Amino acid sequence: MLSTPRLIAWMEAATVACAASFISAGQTTVGTAVRIEHRGPTPVGASVEIAAEPPAAAVGHRLTFTVRATDSSGKVVASGEIDRAIRRPGPVSRGGVTREA
């Protein structure tokens, strides 16, 4: 069976690829939220196609992607949204403590 964590990892990878058209040199994106419904099982050996639809435009530094996983029979086995934030790599400050991103 296809696990939910693996499915989400594939969906996140699809959003990273989609986000490339929204960022410029020296920028990256980081995941900020995942809202996925894993609707049904996918048997071992079955294929799954992952699709990520980019937003029309960024809202500030935020991107919300619509994602979908479809099995080889055409059944949607998972769908939802993944949010990413556009940022420059480097130290991140939280609560007065700076850490490397």
Short mmCIF file of N, CA, C and O in Angstrom, two decimals:
data_model
loop_
_atom_site.label_atom_id
_atom_site.label_comp_id
_atom_site.label_asym_id
_atom_site.label_seq_id
_atom_site.Cartn_x
_atom_site.Cartn_y
_atom_site.Cartn_z
N MET A 1 0.83 -1.19 0.00
CA MET A 1 0.00 0.00 0.00
C MET A 1 0.88 1.25 0.00
O MET A 1 1.95 1.26 0.57
N LEU A 2 0.38 2.29 -0.62
CA LEU A 2 1.08 3.57 -0.66
C LEU A 2 0.76 4.33 0.62
O LEU A 2 -0.40 4.60 0.92
N SER A 3 1.80 4.66 1.37
CA SER A 3 1.59 5.35 2.65
C SER A 3 1.31 6.83 2.42
O SER A 3 1.75 7.43 1.44
N THR A 4 0.57 7.41 3.35
CA THR A 4 0.26 8.84 3.28
C THR A 4 1.53 9.70 3.34
O THR A 4 1.66 10.63 2.55
N PRO A 5 2.49 9.41 4.22
CA PRO A 5 3.71 10.23 4.23
C PRO A 5 4.46 10.20 2.89
O PRO A 5 4.95 11.23 2.42
N ARG A 6 4.55 9.04 2.24
CA ARG A 6 5.22 8.93 0.95
C ARG A 6 4.45 9.74 -0.10
O ARG A 6 5.02 10.46 -0.91
N LEU A 7 3.14 9.62 -0.09
CA LEU A 7 2.28 10.34 -1.03
C LEU A 7 2.48 11.86 -0.88
O LEU A 7 2.65 12.58 -1.87
N ILE A 8 2.49 12.33 0.35
CA ILE A 8 2.70 13.77 0.60
C ILE A 8 4.09 14.20 0.14
O ILE A 8 4.24 15.28 -0.44
N ALA A 9 5.10 13.37 0.34
CA ALA A 9 6.45 13.70 -0.12
C ALA A 9 6.46 13.86 -1.64
O ALA A 9 7.07 14.81 -2.16
N TRP A 10 5.80 12.97 -2.36
CA TRP A 10 5.73 13.10 -3.82
C TRP A 10 4.98 14.38 -4.22
O TRP A 10 5.37 15.05 -5.17
N MET A 11 3.89 14.67 -3.51
CA MET A 11 3.12 15.88 -3.82
C MET A 11 3.95 17.14 -3.55
O MET A 11 3.92 18.09 -4.34
N GLU A 12 4.69 17.13 -2.44
CA GLU A 12 5.55 18.28 -2.15
C GLU A 12 6.61 18.45 -3.23
O GLU A 12 6.91 19.56 -3.65
N ALA A 13 7.20 17.34 -3.69
CA ALA A 13 8.21 17.42 -4.75
C ALA A 13 7.61 18.04 -6.01
O ALA A 13 8.27 18.85 -6.69
N ALA A 14 6.37 17.71 -6.32
CA ALA A 14 5.71 18.30 -7.50
C ALA A 14 5.51 19.80 -7.32
O ALA A 14 5.67 20.57 -8.28
N THR A 15 5.21 20.25 -6.10
CA THR A 15 5.03 21.70 -5.89
C THR A 15 6.37 22.43 -5.97
O THR A 15 6.42 23.56 -6.44
N VAL A 16 7.44 21.79 -5.54
CA VAL A 16 8.78 22.41 -5.65
C VAL A 16 9.09 22.65 -7.12
O VAL A 16 9.56 23.74 -7.50
N ALA A 17 8.84 21.66 -7.96
CA ALA A 17 9.10 21.81 -9.39
C ALA A 17 8.22 22.91 -9.99
O ALA A 17 8.70 23.73 -10.78
N CYS A 18 6.97 22.96 -9.58
CA CYS A 18 6.03 23.99 -10.08
C CYS A 18 6.41 25.39 -9.61
O CYS A 18 6.16 26.36 -10.31
N ALA A 19 6.99 25.48 -8.45
CA ALA A 19 7.33 26.79 -7.86
C ALA A 19 8.47 27.48 -8.59
O ALA A 19 8.64 28.69 -8.48
N ALA A 20 9.24 26.72 -9.37
CA ALA A 20 10.41 27.27 -10.05
C ALA A 20 10.08 28.50 -10.90
O ALA A 20 10.88 29.43 -10.99
N SER A 21 8.92 28.52 -11.50
CA SER A 21 8.56 29.66 -12.35
C SER A 21 8.20 30.92 -11.56
O SER A 21 8.07 31.99 -12.13
N PHE A 22 8.05 30.80 -10.24
CA PHE A 22 7.69 31.95 -9.41
C PHE A 22 8.89 32.58 -8.70
O PHE A 22 8.76 33.63 -8.08
N ILE A 23 10.05 31.92 -8.74
CA ILE A 23 11.19 32.42 -7.97
C ILE A 23 12.29 32.92 -8.90
O ILE A 23 12.39 32.51 -10.06
N SER A 24 13.11 33.82 -8.38
CA SER A 24 14.24 34.33 -9.15
C SER A 24 15.53 33.81 -8.56
O SER A 24 15.53 33.14 -7.53
N ALA A 25 16.63 34.12 -9.22
CA ALA A 25 17.94 33.67 -8.76
C ALA A 25 18.16 34.04 -7.30
O ALA A 25 17.83 35.14 -6.88
N GLY A 26 18.66 33.10 -6.54
CA GLY A 26 18.93 33.34 -5.12
C GLY A 26 17.74 33.10 -4.21
O GLY A 26 17.85 33.28 -3.01
N GLN A 27 16.60 32.71 -4.76
CA GLN A 27 15.42 32.43 -3.93
C GLN A 27 15.15 30.93 -3.93
O GLN A 27 15.59 30.18 -4.79
N THR A 28 14.38 30.51 -2.94
CA THR A 28 13.92 29.14 -2.83
C THR A 28 12.50 29.18 -2.27
O THR A 28 11.97 30.26 -2.01
N THR A 29 11.88 28.03 -2.10
CA THR A 29 10.59 27.98 -1.42
C THR A 29 10.67 26.96 -0.29
O THR A 29 11.47 26.01 -0.35
N VAL A 30 9.87 27.18 0.73
CA VAL A 30 9.77 26.23 1.84
C VAL A 30 8.30 25.91 2.06
O VAL A 30 7.43 26.77 1.90
N GLY A 31 8.03 24.67 2.40
CA GLY A 31 6.66 24.26 2.68
C GLY A 31 6.18 24.87 3.99
O GLY A 31 6.94 24.93 4.96
N THR A 32 4.93 25.34 3.99
CA THR A 32 4.38 25.95 5.21
C THR A 32 3.10 25.29 5.69
O THR A 32 2.74 25.43 6.85
N ALA A 33 2.39 24.58 4.80
CA ALA A 33 1.15 23.91 5.21
C ALA A 33 0.79 22.81 4.21
O ALA A 33 1.06 22.94 3.02
N VAL A 34 0.20 21.75 4.73
CA VAL A 34 -0.25 20.62 3.91
C VAL A 34 -1.68 20.28 4.33
O VAL A 34 -1.94 20.03 5.50
N ARG A 35 -2.58 20.28 3.35
CA ARG A 35 -3.98 19.89 3.58
C ARG A 35 -4.33 18.84 2.52
O ARG A 35 -4.71 19.18 1.41
N ILE A 36 -4.13 17.58 2.87
CA ILE A 36 -4.31 16.47 1.93
C ILE A 36 -5.33 15.49 2.49
O ILE A 36 -5.28 15.14 3.66
N GLU A 37 -6.22 15.02 1.62
CA GLU A 37 -7.13 13.93 1.98
C GLU A 37 -6.70 12.71 1.18
O GLU A 37 -6.74 12.72 -0.05
N HIS A 38 -6.24 11.67 1.88
CA HIS A 38 -5.85 10.40 1.26
C HIS A 38 -7.11 9.55 1.23
O HIS A 38 -7.51 9.00 2.24
N ARG A 39 -7.74 9.46 0.06
CA ARG A 39 -9.08 8.90 -0.07
C ARG A 39 -9.17 7.38 -0.16
O ARG A 39 -10.23 6.81 0.09
N GLY A 40 -8.09 6.74 -0.59
CA GLY A 40 -8.19 5.29 -0.73
C GLY A 40 -6.85 4.64 -0.96
O GLY A 40 -5.86 5.31 -1.25
N PRO A 41 -6.81 3.32 -0.84
CA PRO A 41 -5.55 2.59 -0.97
C PRO A 41 -5.09 2.47 -2.42
O PRO A 41 -5.88 2.52 -3.35
N THR A 42 -3.79 2.34 -2.56
CA THR A 42 -3.18 2.04 -3.86
C THR A 42 -2.37 0.77 -3.66
O THR A 42 -1.43 0.75 -2.85
N PRO A 43 -2.71 -0.30 -4.34
CA PRO A 43 -2.01 -1.58 -4.15
C PRO A 43 -0.54 -1.50 -4.53
O PRO A 43 -0.14 -0.69 -5.38
N VAL A 44 0.25 -2.36 -3.93
CA VAL A 44 1.68 -2.47 -4.26
C VAL A 44 1.80 -2.77 -5.75
O VAL A 44 1.08 -3.62 -6.29
N GLY A 45 2.67 -2.04 -6.40
CA GLY A 45 2.91 -2.26 -7.82
C GLY A 45 2.07 -1.40 -8.75
O GLY A 45 2.37 -1.28 -9.93
N ALA A 46 1.01 -0.78 -8.22
CA ALA A 46 0.18 0.10 -9.06
C ALA A 46 0.91 1.42 -9.27
O ALA A 46 1.70 1.85 -8.42
N SER A 47 0.65 2.07 -10.38
CA SER A 47 1.30 3.36 -10.63
C SER A 47 0.39 4.50 -10.16
O SER A 47 -0.83 4.35 -10.10
N VAL A 48 1.03 5.61 -9.81
CA VAL A 48 0.32 6.79 -9.34
C VAL A 48 0.91 7.99 -10.05
O VAL A 48 2.13 8.14 -10.12
N GLU A 49 0.06 8.85 -10.58
CA GLU A 49 0.50 10.08 -11.22
C GLU A 49 0.18 11.24 -10.29
O GLU A 49 -0.95 11.35 -9.80
N ILE A 50 1.17 12.08 -10.05
CA ILE A 50 1.00 13.24 -9.17
C ILE A 50 0.92 14.49 -10.03
O ILE A 50 1.75 14.69 -10.92
N ALA A 51 -0.07 15.33 -9.77
CA ALA A 51 -0.22 16.60 -10.49
C ALA A 51 -0.29 17.74 -9.49
O ALA A 51 -0.95 17.62 -8.45
N ALA A 52 0.41 18.82 -9.80
CA ALA A 52 0.36 20.03 -8.97
C ALA A 52 0.00 21.19 -9.89
O ALA A 52 0.65 21.41 -10.91
N GLU A 53 -1.05 21.90 -9.52
CA GLU A 53 -1.48 23.08 -10.28
C GLU A 53 -1.00 24.32 -9.55
O GLU A 53 -1.34 24.53 -8.39
N PRO A 54 -0.24 25.17 -10.25
CA PRO A 54 0.26 26.38 -9.60
C PRO A 54 -0.85 27.43 -9.47
O PRO A 54 -1.83 27.39 -10.23
N PRO A 55 -0.70 28.33 -8.52
CA PRO A 55 -1.66 29.43 -8.44
C PRO A 55 -1.45 30.39 -9.61
O PRO A 55 -0.40 30.35 -10.27
N ALA A 56 -2.43 31.24 -9.87
CA ALA A 56 -2.29 32.23 -10.94
C ALA A 56 -1.15 33.20 -10.61
O ALA A 56 -0.44 33.64 -11.50
N ALA A 57 -0.99 33.52 -9.34
CA ALA A 57 0.05 34.45 -8.90
C ALA A 57 0.34 34.21 -7.43
O ALA A 57 -0.49 33.65 -6.70
N ALA A 58 1.50 34.66 -7.00
CA ALA A 58 1.83 34.60 -5.57
C ALA A 58 1.00 35.64 -4.83
O ALA A 58 0.70 36.71 -5.37
N VAL A 59 0.63 35.33 -3.60
CA VAL A 59 -0.03 36.29 -2.73
C VAL A 59 1.02 36.71 -1.72
O VAL A 59 1.32 35.95 -0.79
N GLY A 60 1.62 37.88 -1.95
CA GLY A 60 2.79 38.26 -1.14
C GLY A 60 3.91 37.29 -1.48
O GLY A 60 4.28 37.15 -2.63
N HIS A 61 4.38 36.59 -0.47
CA HIS A 61 5.43 35.58 -0.68
C HIS A 61 4.86 34.17 -0.57
O HIS A 61 5.60 33.21 -0.44
N ARG A 62 3.54 34.05 -0.64
CA ARG A 62 2.88 32.74 -0.46
C ARG A 62 2.37 32.18 -1.78
O ARG A 62 1.84 32.90 -2.61
N LEU A 63 2.53 30.87 -1.94
CA LEU A 63 2.01 30.14 -3.09
C LEU A 63 1.16 28.99 -2.57
O LEU A 63 1.60 28.26 -1.68
N THR A 64 -0.05 28.83 -3.09
CA THR A 64 -0.90 27.69 -2.72
C THR A 64 -1.14 26.85 -3.97
O THR A 64 -1.69 27.34 -4.95
N PHE A 65 -0.70 25.60 -3.92
CA PHE A 65 -0.83 24.67 -5.04
C PHE A 65 -1.97 23.69 -4.77
O PHE A 65 -2.12 23.20 -3.66
N THR A 66 -2.75 23.40 -5.80
CA THR A 66 -3.74 22.33 -5.74
C THR A 66 -3.04 21.08 -6.22
O THR A 66 -2.38 21.09 -7.27
N VAL A 67 -3.14 20.00 -5.45
CA VAL A 67 -2.44 18.76 -5.79
C VAL A 67 -3.43 17.60 -5.88
O VAL A 67 -4.48 17.61 -5.24
N ARG A 68 -3.04 16.61 -6.71
CA ARG A 68 -3.92 15.46 -6.91
C ARG A 68 -3.05 14.24 -7.24
O ARG A 68 -2.06 14.35 -7.95
N ALA A 69 -3.44 13.09 -6.72
CA ALA A 69 -2.79 11.82 -7.05
C ALA A 69 -3.85 10.91 -7.68
O ALA A 69 -4.91 10.69 -7.09
N THR A 70 -3.53 10.39 -8.87
CA THR A 70 -4.46 9.54 -9.60
C THR A 70 -3.80 8.19 -9.86
O THR A 70 -2.64 8.15 -10.30
N ASP A 71 -4.51 7.11 -9.58
CA ASP A 71 -3.91 5.79 -9.80
C ASP A 71 -4.08 5.37 -11.26
O ASP A 71 -4.70 6.07 -12.07
N SER A 72 -3.52 4.21 -11.60
CA SER A 72 -3.50 3.76 -12.99
C SER A 72 -4.89 3.46 -13.56
O SER A 72 -5.07 3.41 -14.77
N SER A 73 -5.90 3.33 -12.68
CA SER A 73 -7.27 3.11 -13.16
C SER A 73 -8.00 4.43 -13.40
O SER A 73 -9.14 4.43 -13.85
N GLY A 74 -7.34 5.56 -13.08
CA GLY A 74 -7.97 6.87 -13.24
C GLY A 74 -8.66 7.38 -12.00
O GLY A 74 -9.24 8.47 -12.00
N LYS A 75 -8.61 6.60 -10.93
CA LYS A 75 -9.25 7.00 -9.66
C LYS A 75 -8.36 7.98 -8.91
O LYS A 75 -7.16 7.76 -8.74
N VAL A 76 -8.96 9.09 -8.45
CA VAL A 76 -8.23 10.06 -7.63
C VAL A 76 -8.12 9.46 -6.23
O VAL A 76 -9.13 9.23 -5.56
N VAL A 77 -6.89 9.18 -5.79
CA VAL A 77 -6.68 8.55 -4.50
C VAL A 77 -6.31 9.56 -3.41
O VAL A 77 -6.38 9.24 -2.22
N ALA A 78 -5.93 10.78 -3.82
CA ALA A 78 -5.63 11.83 -2.85
C ALA A 78 -5.72 13.18 -3.54
O ALA A 78 -5.44 13.29 -4.74
N SER A 79 -6.11 14.20 -2.76
CA SER A 79 -6.15 15.55 -3.31
C SER A 79 -6.08 16.54 -2.15
O SER A 79 -6.28 16.18 -0.99
N GLY A 80 -5.79 17.78 -2.49
CA GLY A 80 -5.74 18.82 -1.47
C GLY A 80 -4.92 20.00 -1.92
O GLY A 80 -4.82 20.29 -3.12
N GLU A 81 -4.32 20.68 -0.93
CA GLU A 81 -3.52 21.87 -1.19
C GLU A 81 -2.23 21.83 -0.39
O GLU A 81 -2.20 21.27 0.72
N ILE A 82 -1.19 22.42 -0.96
CA ILE A 82 0.09 22.58 -0.28
C ILE A 82 0.51 24.02 -0.44
O ILE A 82 0.50 24.56 -1.55
N ASP A 83 0.87 24.68 0.67
CA ASP A 83 1.35 26.05 0.66
C ASP A 83 2.86 26.07 0.73
O ASP A 83 3.47 25.28 1.46
N ARG A 84 3.46 27.00 -0.01
CA ARG A 84 4.90 27.22 0.03
C ARG A 84 5.14 28.72 0.17
O ARG A 84 4.34 29.52 -0.30
N ALA A 85 6.24 29.08 0.80
CA ALA A 85 6.63 30.49 0.95
C ALA A 85 7.92 30.71 0.19
O ALA A 85 8.84 29.89 0.24
N ILE A 86 7.98 31.84 -0.51
CA ILE A 86 9.19 32.21 -1.25
C ILE A 86 10.12 32.94 -0.29
O ILE A 86 9.71 33.85 0.43
N ARG A 87 11.40 32.53 -0.28
CA ARG A 87 12.36 33.20 0.60
C ARG A 87 13.77 33.03 0.06
O ARG A 87 14.02 32.22 -0.81
N ARG A 88 14.67 33.82 0.61
CA ARG A 88 16.09 33.69 0.30
C ARG A 88 16.70 32.75 1.33
O ARG A 88 16.40 32.84 2.51
N PRO A 89 17.58 31.83 0.88
CA PRO A 89 18.23 30.93 1.85
C PRO A 89 19.07 31.72 2.84
O PRO A 89 19.60 32.78 2.51
N GLY A 90 19.19 31.22 4.04
CA GLY A 90 20.02 31.85 5.05
C GLY A 90 19.45 31.62 6.43
O GLY A 90 18.48 30.89 6.60
N PRO A 91 20.04 32.27 7.42
CA PRO A 91 19.57 32.09 8.79
C PRO A 91 18.12 32.56 8.96
O PRO A 91 17.68 33.50 8.31
N VAL A 92 17.40 31.85 9.81
CA VAL A 92 16.02 32.18 10.12
C VAL A 92 15.96 32.56 11.59
O VAL A 92 16.52 31.88 12.44
N SER A 93 15.26 33.64 11.90
CA SER A 93 15.14 34.08 13.29
C SER A 93 13.75 33.76 13.79
O SER A 93 12.75 34.14 13.19
N ARG A 94 13.69 33.04 14.90
CA ARG A 94 12.41 32.72 15.55
C ARG A 94 12.57 32.94 17.04
O ARG A 94 13.45 32.35 17.66
N GLY A 95 11.72 33.75 17.58
CA GLY A 95 11.74 33.97 19.03
C GLY A 95 13.08 34.44 19.55
O GLY A 95 13.47 34.06 20.65
N GLY A 96 13.80 35.24 18.75
CA GLY A 96 15.06 35.76 19.21
C GLY A 96 16.25 34.82 19.03
O GLY A 96 17.37 35.17 19.33
N VAL A 97 16.00 33.62 18.53
CA VAL A 97 17.08 32.65 18.32
C VAL A 97 17.27 32.49 16.82
O VAL A 97 16.32 32.22 16.08
N THR A 98 18.50 32.69 16.36
CA THR A 98 18.78 32.54 14.93
C THR A 98 19.33 31.15 14.70
O THR A 98 20.18 30.67 15.43
N ARG A 99 18.80 30.50 13.67
CA ARG A 99 19.26 29.16 13.32
C ARG A 99 19.42 29.10 11.81
O ARG A 99 18.83 29.88 11.08
N GLU A 100 20.22 28.17 11.35
CA GLU A 100 20.40 27.99 9.91
C GLU A 100 19.19 27.29 9.35
O GLU A 100 18.65 26.38 9.96
N ALA A 101 18.72 27.74 8.17
CA ALA A 101 17.55 27.15 7.52
C ALA A 101 17.91 25.82 6.88
O ALA A 101 19.01 25.53 6.58
#
